[in-house]
């Protein structure tokens, strides 16, 4: 059984590398995702509140962990696939999990300090990402959904931001 699993994994790895080399790397979608990986971090490094940097970075790390785990799980069970990947051997969408979502929510956490303002900003972020960003990503061919809706994504963004804020507020010292 282990040998059979190993052979399946080797075949899948070869397929992914071949697919990435022939129809993924350096396409306009690949460059789009590369830019999405870099630009948000440039922005956060320029505007981060250095006095609250530890709690903002903690918040971003928690969002990154949640989105990466959820993305890996969804890809593993076939809820979505990434036809174009930044790197060949990955189930997750690096630019989304490691940059766009965490940095967007870090900025919300930084600038909207009360629960009311945070919730409204998070609502707008979830609406924009779910009903504009994700449909664009599907249209661009960087993700394909199976048994997943934009409404699920909307709830995911709200849940992730809210849960992370509760967690970070609990574990970080108050000024």
mmCIF file with all atom_site columns, C-alpha atoms in Angstrom:
data_model
loop_
_atom_site.group_PDB
_atom_site.id
_atom_site.type_symbol
_atom_site.label_atom_id
_atom_site.label_alt_id
_atom_site.label_comp_id
_atom_site.label_asym_id
_atom_site.label_entity_id
_atom_site.label_seq_id
_atom_site.pdbx_PDB_ins_code
_atom_site.Cartn_x
_atom_site.Cartn_y
_atom_site.Cartn_z
_atom_site.occupancy
_atom_site.B_iso_or_equiv
_atom_site.pdbx_formal_charge
_atom_site.auth_seq_id
_atom_site.auth_comp_id
_atom_site.auth_asym_id
_atom_site.auth_atom_id
_atom_site.pdbx_PDB_model_num
ATOM 1   C CA . UNK A 1 1   ? 0.000   0.000  0.000   1.00 0.00 ? 1   UNK A CA 1
ATOM 2   C CA . UNK A 1 2   ? 2.825   2.433  0.848   1.00 0.00 ? 2   UNK A CA 1
ATOM 3   C CA . UNK A 1 3   ? 4.585   1.703  -2.424  1.00 0.00 ? 3   UNK A CA 1
ATOM 4   C CA . UNK A 1 4   ? 1.362   2.350  -4.338  1.00 0.00 ? 4   UNK A CA 1
ATOM 5   C CA . UNK A 1 5   ? 0.848   5.657  -2.521  1.00 0.00 ? 5   UNK A CA 1
ATOM 6   C CA . UNK A 1 6   ? 4.458   6.625  -3.226  1.00 0.00 ? 6   UNK A CA 1
ATOM 7   C CA . UNK A 1 7   ? 4.005   5.893  -6.930  1.00 0.00 ? 7   UNK A CA 1
ATOM 8   C CA . UNK A 1 8   ? 0.817   7.980  -7.065  1.00 0.00 ? 8   UNK A CA 1
ATOM 9   C CA . UNK A 1 9   ? 2.609   10.871 -5.353  1.00 0.00 ? 9   UNK A CA 1
ATOM 10  C CA . UNK A 1 10  ? 5.574   10.617 -7.733  1.00 0.00 ? 10  UNK A CA 1
ATOM 11  C CA . UNK A 1 11  ? 3.268   10.618 -10.773 1.00 0.00 ? 11  UNK A CA 1
ATOM 12  C CA . UNK A 1 12  ? 1.337   13.603 -9.421  1.00 0.00 ? 12  UNK A CA 1
ATOM 13  C CA . UNK A 1 13  ? 4.569   15.519 -8.746  1.00 0.00 ? 13  UNK A CA 1
ATOM 14  C CA . UNK A 1 14  ? 5.815   14.846 -12.269 1.00 0.00 ? 14  UNK A CA 1
ATOM 15  C CA . UNK A 1 15  ? 2.455   15.900 -13.724 1.00 0.00 ? 15  UNK A CA 1
ATOM 16  C CA . UNK A 1 16  ? 2.420   19.132 -11.669 1.00 0.00 ? 16  UNK A CA 1
ATOM 17  C CA . UNK A 1 17  ? 5.955   20.086 -12.689 1.00 0.00 ? 17  UNK A CA 1
ATOM 18  C CA . UNK A 1 18  ? 5.266   19.363 -16.364 1.00 0.00 ? 18  UNK A CA 1
ATOM 19  C CA . UNK A 1 19  ? 1.993   21.327 -16.249 1.00 0.00 ? 19  UNK A CA 1
ATOM 20  C CA . UNK A 1 20  ? 3.665   24.246 -14.476 1.00 0.00 ? 20  UNK A CA 1
ATOM 21  C CA . UNK A 1 21  ? 6.544   24.400 -16.956 1.00 0.00 ? 21  UNK A CA 1
ATOM 22  C CA . UNK A 1 22  ? 4.335   24.151 -20.051 1.00 0.00 ? 22  UNK A CA 1
ATOM 23  C CA . UNK A 1 23  ? 1.298   26.220 -19.129 1.00 0.00 ? 23  UNK A CA 1
ATOM 24  C CA . UNK A 1 24  ? 1.858   28.015 -15.845 1.00 0.00 ? 24  UNK A CA 1
ATOM 25  C CA . UNK A 1 25  ? 5.125   29.763 -15.208 1.00 0.00 ? 25  UNK A CA 1
ATOM 26  C CA . UNK A 1 26  ? 5.564   33.212 -16.788 1.00 0.00 ? 26  UNK A CA 1
ATOM 27  C CA . UNK A 1 27  ? 2.002   33.400 -18.157 1.00 0.00 ? 27  UNK A CA 1
ATOM 28  C CA . UNK A 1 28  ? 0.154   36.642 -17.487 1.00 0.00 ? 28  UNK A CA 1
ATOM 29  C CA . UNK A 1 29  ? -1.736  34.837 -14.693 1.00 0.00 ? 29  UNK A CA 1
ATOM 30  C CA . UNK A 1 30  ? 1.558   33.797 -13.122 1.00 0.00 ? 30  UNK A CA 1
ATOM 31  C CA . UNK A 1 31  ? 2.814   37.412 -13.225 1.00 0.00 ? 31  UNK A CA 1
ATOM 32  C CA . UNK A 1 32  ? -0.511  38.597 -11.803 1.00 0.00 ? 32  UNK A CA 1
ATOM 33  C CA . UNK A 1 33  ? -0.096  36.230 -8.843  1.00 0.00 ? 33  UNK A CA 1
ATOM 34  C CA . UNK A 1 34  ? 3.572   37.194 -8.434  1.00 0.00 ? 34  UNK A CA 1
ATOM 35  C CA . UNK A 1 35  ? 2.588   40.859 -8.179  1.00 0.00 ? 35  UNK A CA 1
ATOM 36  C CA . UNK A 1 36  ? -0.199  39.967 -5.726  1.00 0.00 ? 36  UNK A CA 1
ATOM 37  C CA . UNK A 1 37  ? 2.404   38.263 -3.566  1.00 0.00 ? 37  UNK A CA 1
ATOM 38  C CA . UNK A 1 38  ? 4.783   41.261 -3.469  1.00 0.00 ? 38  UNK A CA 1
ATOM 39  C CA . UNK A 1 39  ? 2.715   44.485 -3.501  1.00 0.00 ? 39  UNK A CA 1
ATOM 40  C CA . UNK A 1 40  ? 0.688   43.968 -0.289  1.00 0.00 ? 40  UNK A CA 1
ATOM 41  C CA . UNK A 1 41  ? 3.874   43.373 1.724   1.00 0.00 ? 41  UNK A CA 1
ATOM 42  C CA . UNK A 1 42  ? 5.463   46.525 0.299   1.00 0.00 ? 42  UNK A CA 1
ATOM 43  C CA . UNK A 1 43  ? 2.362   48.449 1.396   1.00 0.00 ? 43  UNK A CA 1
ATOM 44  C CA . UNK A 1 44  ? 2.220   47.017 4.923   1.00 0.00 ? 44  UNK A CA 1
ATOM 45  C CA . UNK A 1 45  ? 5.938   47.615 5.470   1.00 0.00 ? 45  UNK A CA 1
ATOM 46  C CA . UNK A 1 46  ? 5.470   51.277 4.544   1.00 0.00 ? 46  UNK A CA 1
ATOM 47  C CA . UNK A 1 47  ? 2.378   51.932 6.683   1.00 0.00 ? 47  UNK A CA 1
ATOM 48  C CA . UNK A 1 48  ? 2.581   49.578 9.674   1.00 0.00 ? 48  UNK A CA 1
ATOM 49  C CA . UNK A 1 49  ? 2.099   51.239 13.039  1.00 0.00 ? 49  UNK A CA 1
ATOM 50  C CA . UNK A 1 50  ? 5.441   50.472 14.686  1.00 0.00 ? 50  UNK A CA 1
ATOM 51  C CA . UNK A 1 51  ? 3.972   50.958 18.170  1.00 0.00 ? 51  UNK A CA 1
ATOM 52  C CA . UNK A 1 52  ? 1.478   48.142 17.558  1.00 0.00 ? 52  UNK A CA 1
ATOM 53  C CA . UNK A 1 53  ? 3.649   46.135 15.180  1.00 0.00 ? 53  UNK A CA 1
ATOM 54  C CA . UNK A 1 54  ? 3.832   43.037 17.387  1.00 0.00 ? 54  UNK A CA 1
ATOM 55  C CA . UNK A 1 55  ? 0.076   42.645 17.676  1.00 0.00 ? 55  UNK A CA 1
ATOM 56  C CA . UNK A 1 56  ? -0.433  43.497 13.970  1.00 0.00 ? 56  UNK A CA 1
ATOM 57  C CA . UNK A 1 57  ? 2.159   40.894 12.900  1.00 0.00 ? 57  UNK A CA 1
ATOM 58  C CA . UNK A 1 58  ? 0.603   38.379 15.312  1.00 0.00 ? 58  UNK A CA 1
ATOM 59  C CA . UNK A 1 59  ? -2.792  39.089 13.773  1.00 0.00 ? 59  UNK A CA 1
ATOM 60  C CA . UNK A 1 60  ? -1.406  38.633 10.251  1.00 0.00 ? 60  UNK A CA 1
ATOM 61  C CA . UNK A 1 61  ? 0.336   35.392 11.156  1.00 0.00 ? 61  UNK A CA 1
ATOM 62  C CA . UNK A 1 62  ? -2.881  33.962 12.574  1.00 0.00 ? 62  UNK A CA 1
ATOM 63  C CA . UNK A 1 63  ? -4.819  34.929 9.425   1.00 0.00 ? 63  UNK A CA 1
ATOM 64  C CA . UNK A 1 64  ? -2.068  33.405 7.282   1.00 0.00 ? 64  UNK A CA 1
ATOM 65  C CA . UNK A 1 65  ? -2.214  30.137 9.250   1.00 0.00 ? 65  UNK A CA 1
ATOM 66  C CA . UNK A 1 66  ? -6.014  29.932 9.040   1.00 0.00 ? 66  UNK A CA 1
ATOM 67  C CA . UNK A 1 67  ? -6.178  30.754 5.324   1.00 0.00 ? 67  UNK A CA 1
ATOM 68  C CA . UNK A 1 68  ? -3.316  28.411 4.430   1.00 0.00 ? 68  UNK A CA 1
ATOM 69  C CA . UNK A 1 69  ? -4.751  25.492 6.382   1.00 0.00 ? 69  UNK A CA 1
ATOM 70  C CA . UNK A 1 70  ? -8.236  26.049 4.978   1.00 0.00 ? 70  UNK A CA 1
ATOM 71  C CA . UNK A 1 71  ? -6.918  26.494 1.444   1.00 0.00 ? 71  UNK A CA 1
ATOM 72  C CA . UNK A 1 72  ? -4.844  23.313 1.683   1.00 0.00 ? 72  UNK A CA 1
ATOM 73  C CA . UNK A 1 73  ? -7.839  21.388 3.022   1.00 0.00 ? 73  UNK A CA 1
ATOM 74  C CA . UNK A 1 74  ? -10.148 22.690 0.283   1.00 0.00 ? 74  UNK A CA 1
ATOM 75  C CA . UNK A 1 75  ? -7.647  21.835 -2.440  1.00 0.00 ? 75  UNK A CA 1
ATOM 76  C CA . UNK A 1 76  ? -6.921  18.430 -0.946  1.00 0.00 ? 76  UNK A CA 1
ATOM 77  C CA . UNK A 1 77  ? -10.590 17.420 -0.968  1.00 0.00 ? 77  UNK A CA 1
ATOM 78  C CA . UNK A 1 78  ? -11.185 18.902 -4.422  1.00 0.00 ? 78  UNK A CA 1
ATOM 79  C CA . UNK A 1 79  ? -13.332 21.889 -3.499  1.00 0.00 ? 79  UNK A CA 1
ATOM 80  C CA . UNK A 1 80  ? -11.095 24.102 -5.626  1.00 0.00 ? 80  UNK A CA 1
ATOM 81  C CA . UNK A 1 81  ? -8.011  23.845 -7.785  1.00 0.00 ? 81  UNK A CA 1
ATOM 82  C CA . UNK A 1 82  ? -5.372  26.311 -8.868  1.00 0.00 ? 82  UNK A CA 1
ATOM 83  C CA . UNK A 1 83  ? -4.820  25.838 -12.622 1.00 0.00 ? 83  UNK A CA 1
ATOM 84  C CA . UNK A 1 84  ? -1.896  28.278 -12.504 1.00 0.00 ? 84  UNK A CA 1
ATOM 85  C CA . UNK A 1 85  ? 0.409   28.182 -9.513  1.00 0.00 ? 85  UNK A CA 1
ATOM 86  C CA . UNK A 1 86  ? 3.238   30.411 -8.444  1.00 0.00 ? 86  UNK A CA 1
ATOM 87  C CA . UNK A 1 87  ? 5.296   27.318 -7.574  1.00 0.00 ? 87  UNK A CA 1
ATOM 88  C CA . UNK A 1 88  ? 4.631   23.845 -8.954  1.00 0.00 ? 88  UNK A CA 1
ATOM 89  C CA . UNK A 1 89  ? 4.482   21.773 -5.779  1.00 0.00 ? 89  UNK A CA 1
ATOM 90  C CA . UNK A 1 90  ? 1.750   23.373 -3.773  1.00 0.00 ? 90  UNK A CA 1
ATOM 91  C CA . UNK A 1 91  ? -1.949  22.919 -3.246  1.00 0.00 ? 91  UNK A CA 1
ATOM 92  C CA . UNK A 1 92  ? -2.414  26.451 -1.961  1.00 0.00 ? 92  UNK A CA 1
ATOM 93  C CA . UNK A 1 93  ? -2.600  29.830 -3.633  1.00 0.00 ? 93  UNK A CA 1
ATOM 94  C CA . UNK A 1 94  ? 0.458   31.546 -2.162  1.00 0.00 ? 94  UNK A CA 1
ATOM 95  C CA . UNK A 1 95  ? -0.443  35.121 -3.157  1.00 0.00 ? 95  UNK A CA 1
ATOM 96  C CA . UNK A 1 96  ? -3.868  34.865 -1.575  1.00 0.00 ? 96  UNK A CA 1
ATOM 97  C CA . UNK A 1 97  ? -2.935  32.953 1.586   1.00 0.00 ? 97  UNK A CA 1
ATOM 98  C CA . UNK A 1 98  ? 0.456   34.519 2.248   1.00 0.00 ? 98  UNK A CA 1
ATOM 99  C CA . UNK A 1 99  ? -0.127  38.076 1.114   1.00 0.00 ? 99  UNK A CA 1
ATOM 100 C CA . UNK A 1 100 ? -3.464  39.469 -0.053  1.00 0.00 ? 100 UNK A CA 1
ATOM 101 C CA . UNK A 1 101 ? -5.772  38.168 2.683   1.00 0.00 ? 101 UNK A CA 1
ATOM 102 C CA . UNK A 1 102 ? -3.426  38.512 5.673   1.00 0.00 ? 102 UNK A CA 1
ATOM 103 C CA . UNK A 1 103 ? -2.220  41.986 4.700   1.00 0.00 ? 103 UNK A CA 1
ATOM 104 C CA . UNK A 1 104 ? -5.740  43.260 3.969   1.00 0.00 ? 104 UNK A CA 1
ATOM 105 C CA . UNK A 1 105 ? -6.916  42.043 7.355   1.00 0.00 ? 105 UNK A CA 1
ATOM 106 C CA . UNK A 1 106 ? -3.775  43.389 9.060   1.00 0.00 ? 106 UNK A CA 1
ATOM 107 C CA . UNK A 1 107 ? -4.579  46.829 7.663   1.00 0.00 ? 107 UNK A CA 1
ATOM 108 C CA . UNK A 1 108 ? -8.140  46.549 8.927   1.00 0.00 ? 108 UNK A CA 1
ATOM 109 C CA . UNK A 1 109 ? -6.849  45.482 12.350  1.00 0.00 ? 109 UNK A CA 1
ATOM 110 C CA . UNK A 1 110 ? -4.430  48.411 12.400  1.00 0.00 ? 110 UNK A CA 1
ATOM 111 C CA . UNK A 1 111 ? -6.758  51.192 11.284  1.00 0.00 ? 111 UNK A CA 1
ATOM 112 C CA . UNK A 1 112 ? -10.111 50.125 12.738  1.00 0.00 ? 112 UNK A CA 1
ATOM 113 C CA . UNK A 1 113 ? -9.550  49.771 16.462  1.00 0.00 ? 113 UNK A CA 1
ATOM 114 C CA . UNK A 1 114 ? -13.099 49.531 17.806  1.00 0.00 ? 114 UNK A CA 1
ATOM 115 C CA . UNK A 1 115 ? -15.252 46.487 17.260  1.00 0.00 ? 115 UNK A CA 1
ATOM 116 C CA . UNK A 1 116 ? -17.854 48.530 15.370  1.00 0.00 ? 116 UNK A CA 1
ATOM 117 C CA . UNK A 1 117 ? -15.445 50.078 12.875  1.00 0.00 ? 117 UNK A CA 1
ATOM 118 C CA . UNK A 1 118 ? -13.487 46.828 12.553  1.00 0.00 ? 118 UNK A CA 1
ATOM 119 C CA . UNK A 1 119 ? -16.677 44.895 11.793  1.00 0.00 ? 119 UNK A CA 1
ATOM 120 C CA . UNK A 1 120 ? -17.804 47.355 9.126   1.00 0.00 ? 120 UNK A CA 1
ATOM 121 C CA . UNK A 1 121 ? -14.366 47.391 7.468   1.00 0.00 ? 121 UNK A CA 1
ATOM 122 C CA . UNK A 1 122 ? -14.209 43.582 7.621   1.00 0.00 ? 122 UNK A CA 1
ATOM 123 C CA . UNK A 1 123 ? -17.673 43.400 6.060   1.00 0.00 ? 123 UNK A CA 1
ATOM 124 C CA . UNK A 1 124 ? -16.533 45.590 3.152   1.00 0.00 ? 124 UNK A CA 1
ATOM 125 C CA . UNK A 1 125 ? -13.326 43.588 2.715   1.00 0.00 ? 125 UNK A CA 1
ATOM 126 C CA . UNK A 1 126 ? -15.295 40.328 2.681   1.00 0.00 ? 126 UNK A CA 1
ATOM 127 C CA . UNK A 1 127 ? -17.771 41.723 0.149   1.00 0.00 ? 127 UNK A CA 1
ATOM 128 C CA . UNK A 1 128 ? -15.030 43.016 -2.161  1.00 0.00 ? 128 UNK A CA 1
ATOM 129 C CA . UNK A 1 129 ? -12.881 39.884 -1.956  1.00 0.00 ? 129 UNK A CA 1
ATOM 130 C CA . UNK A 1 130 ? -15.804 37.439 -2.252  1.00 0.00 ? 130 UNK A CA 1
ATOM 131 C CA . UNK A 1 131 ? -17.936 39.093 -4.899  1.00 0.00 ? 131 UNK A CA 1
ATOM 132 C CA . UNK A 1 132 ? -15.367 41.031 -6.950  1.00 0.00 ? 132 UNK A CA 1
ATOM 133 C CA . UNK A 1 133 ? -11.889 39.572 -6.327  1.00 0.00 ? 133 UNK A CA 1
ATOM 134 C CA . UNK A 1 134 ? -12.814 35.912 -6.421  1.00 0.00 ? 134 UNK A CA 1
ATOM 135 C CA . UNK A 1 135 ? -15.028 36.146 -9.536  1.00 0.00 ? 135 UNK A CA 1
ATOM 136 C CA . UNK A 1 136 ? -12.162 37.982 -11.231 1.00 0.00 ? 136 UNK A CA 1
ATOM 137 C CA . UNK A 1 137 ? -9.737  35.239 -10.160 1.00 0.00 ? 137 UNK A CA 1
ATOM 138 C CA . UNK A 1 138 ? -12.071 32.591 -11.574 1.00 0.00 ? 138 UNK A CA 1
ATOM 139 C CA . UNK A 1 139 ? -12.431 34.564 -14.818 1.00 0.00 ? 139 UNK A CA 1
ATOM 140 C CA . UNK A 1 140 ? -8.625  34.965 -14.986 1.00 0.00 ? 140 UNK A CA 1
ATOM 141 C CA . UNK A 1 141 ? -8.212  31.216 -14.606 1.00 0.00 ? 141 UNK A CA 1
ATOM 142 C CA . UNK A 1 142 ? -6.119  31.260 -11.433 1.00 0.00 ? 142 UNK A CA 1
ATOM 143 C CA . UNK A 1 143 ? -8.709  29.279 -9.451  1.00 0.00 ? 143 UNK A CA 1
ATOM 144 C CA . UNK A 1 144 ? -11.633 26.992 -10.247 1.00 0.00 ? 144 UNK A CA 1
ATOM 145 C CA . UNK A 1 145 ? -14.342 26.218 -7.692  1.00 0.00 ? 145 UNK A CA 1
ATOM 146 C CA . UNK A 1 146 ? -16.245 22.951 -7.292  1.00 0.00 ? 146 UNK A CA 1
ATOM 147 C CA . UNK A 1 147 ? -19.028 22.820 -4.694  1.00 0.00 ? 147 UNK A CA 1
ATOM 148 C CA . UNK A 1 148 ? -17.985 26.223 -3.349  1.00 0.00 ? 148 UNK A CA 1
ATOM 149 C CA . UNK A 1 149 ? -19.767 29.566 -3.576  1.00 0.00 ? 149 UNK A CA 1
ATOM 150 C CA . UNK A 1 150 ? -18.690 33.153 -3.116  1.00 0.00 ? 150 UNK A CA 1
ATOM 151 C CA . UNK A 1 151 ? -21.095 33.321 -0.169  1.00 0.00 ? 151 UNK A CA 1
ATOM 152 C CA . UNK A 1 152 ? -19.023 30.655 1.597   1.00 0.00 ? 152 UNK A CA 1
ATOM 153 C CA . UNK A 1 153 ? -15.941 32.787 1.004   1.00 0.00 ? 153 UNK A CA 1
ATOM 154 C CA . UNK A 1 154 ? -17.734 35.825 2.388   1.00 0.00 ? 154 UNK A CA 1
ATOM 155 C CA . UNK A 1 155 ? -18.511 33.939 5.602   1.00 0.00 ? 155 UNK A CA 1
ATOM 156 C CA . UNK A 1 156 ? -14.947 32.622 5.735   1.00 0.00 ? 156 UNK A CA 1
ATOM 157 C CA . UNK A 1 157 ? -13.454 36.134 5.586   1.00 0.00 ? 157 UNK A CA 1
ATOM 158 C CA . UNK A 1 158 ? -15.813 37.374 8.308   1.00 0.00 ? 158 UNK A CA 1
ATOM 159 C CA . UNK A 1 159 ? -15.148 34.336 10.503  1.00 0.00 ? 159 UNK A CA 1
ATOM 160 C CA . UNK A 1 160 ? -11.368 34.520 10.025  1.00 0.00 ? 160 UNK A CA 1
ATOM 161 C CA . UNK A 1 161 ? -11.077 38.220 10.816  1.00 0.00 ? 161 UNK A CA 1
ATOM 162 C CA . UNK A 1 162 ? -13.413 38.064 13.796  1.00 0.00 ? 162 UNK A CA 1
ATOM 163 C CA . UNK A 1 163 ? -11.906 34.917 15.312  1.00 0.00 ? 163 UNK A CA 1
ATOM 164 C CA . UNK A 1 164 ? -8.391  36.256 14.821  1.00 0.00 ? 164 UNK A CA 1
ATOM 165 C CA . UNK A 1 165 ? -9.204  39.571 16.455  1.00 0.00 ? 165 UNK A CA 1
ATOM 166 C CA . UNK A 1 166 ? -10.719 37.805 19.477  1.00 0.00 ? 166 UNK A CA 1
ATOM 167 C CA . UNK A 1 167 ? -7.654  35.557 19.739  1.00 0.00 ? 167 UNK A CA 1
ATOM 168 C CA . UNK A 1 168 ? -5.104  38.365 19.340  1.00 0.00 ? 168 UNK A CA 1
ATOM 169 C CA . UNK A 1 169 ? -6.932  40.684 21.733  1.00 0.00 ? 169 UNK A CA 1
ATOM 170 C CA . UNK A 1 170 ? -6.991  37.910 24.330  1.00 0.00 ? 170 UNK A CA 1
ATOM 171 C CA . UNK A 1 171 ? -3.264  37.085 24.029  1.00 0.00 ? 171 UNK A CA 1
ATOM 172 C CA . UNK A 1 172 ? -1.737  40.539 23.622  1.00 0.00 ? 172 UNK A CA 1
ATOM 173 C CA . UNK A 1 173 ? -1.216  42.919 26.536  1.00 0.00 ? 173 UNK A CA 1
ATOM 174 C CA . UNK A 1 174 ? -3.441  45.967 26.759  1.00 0.00 ? 174 UNK A CA 1
ATOM 175 C CA . UNK A 1 175 ? -1.795  49.410 26.719  1.00 0.00 ? 175 UNK A CA 1
#
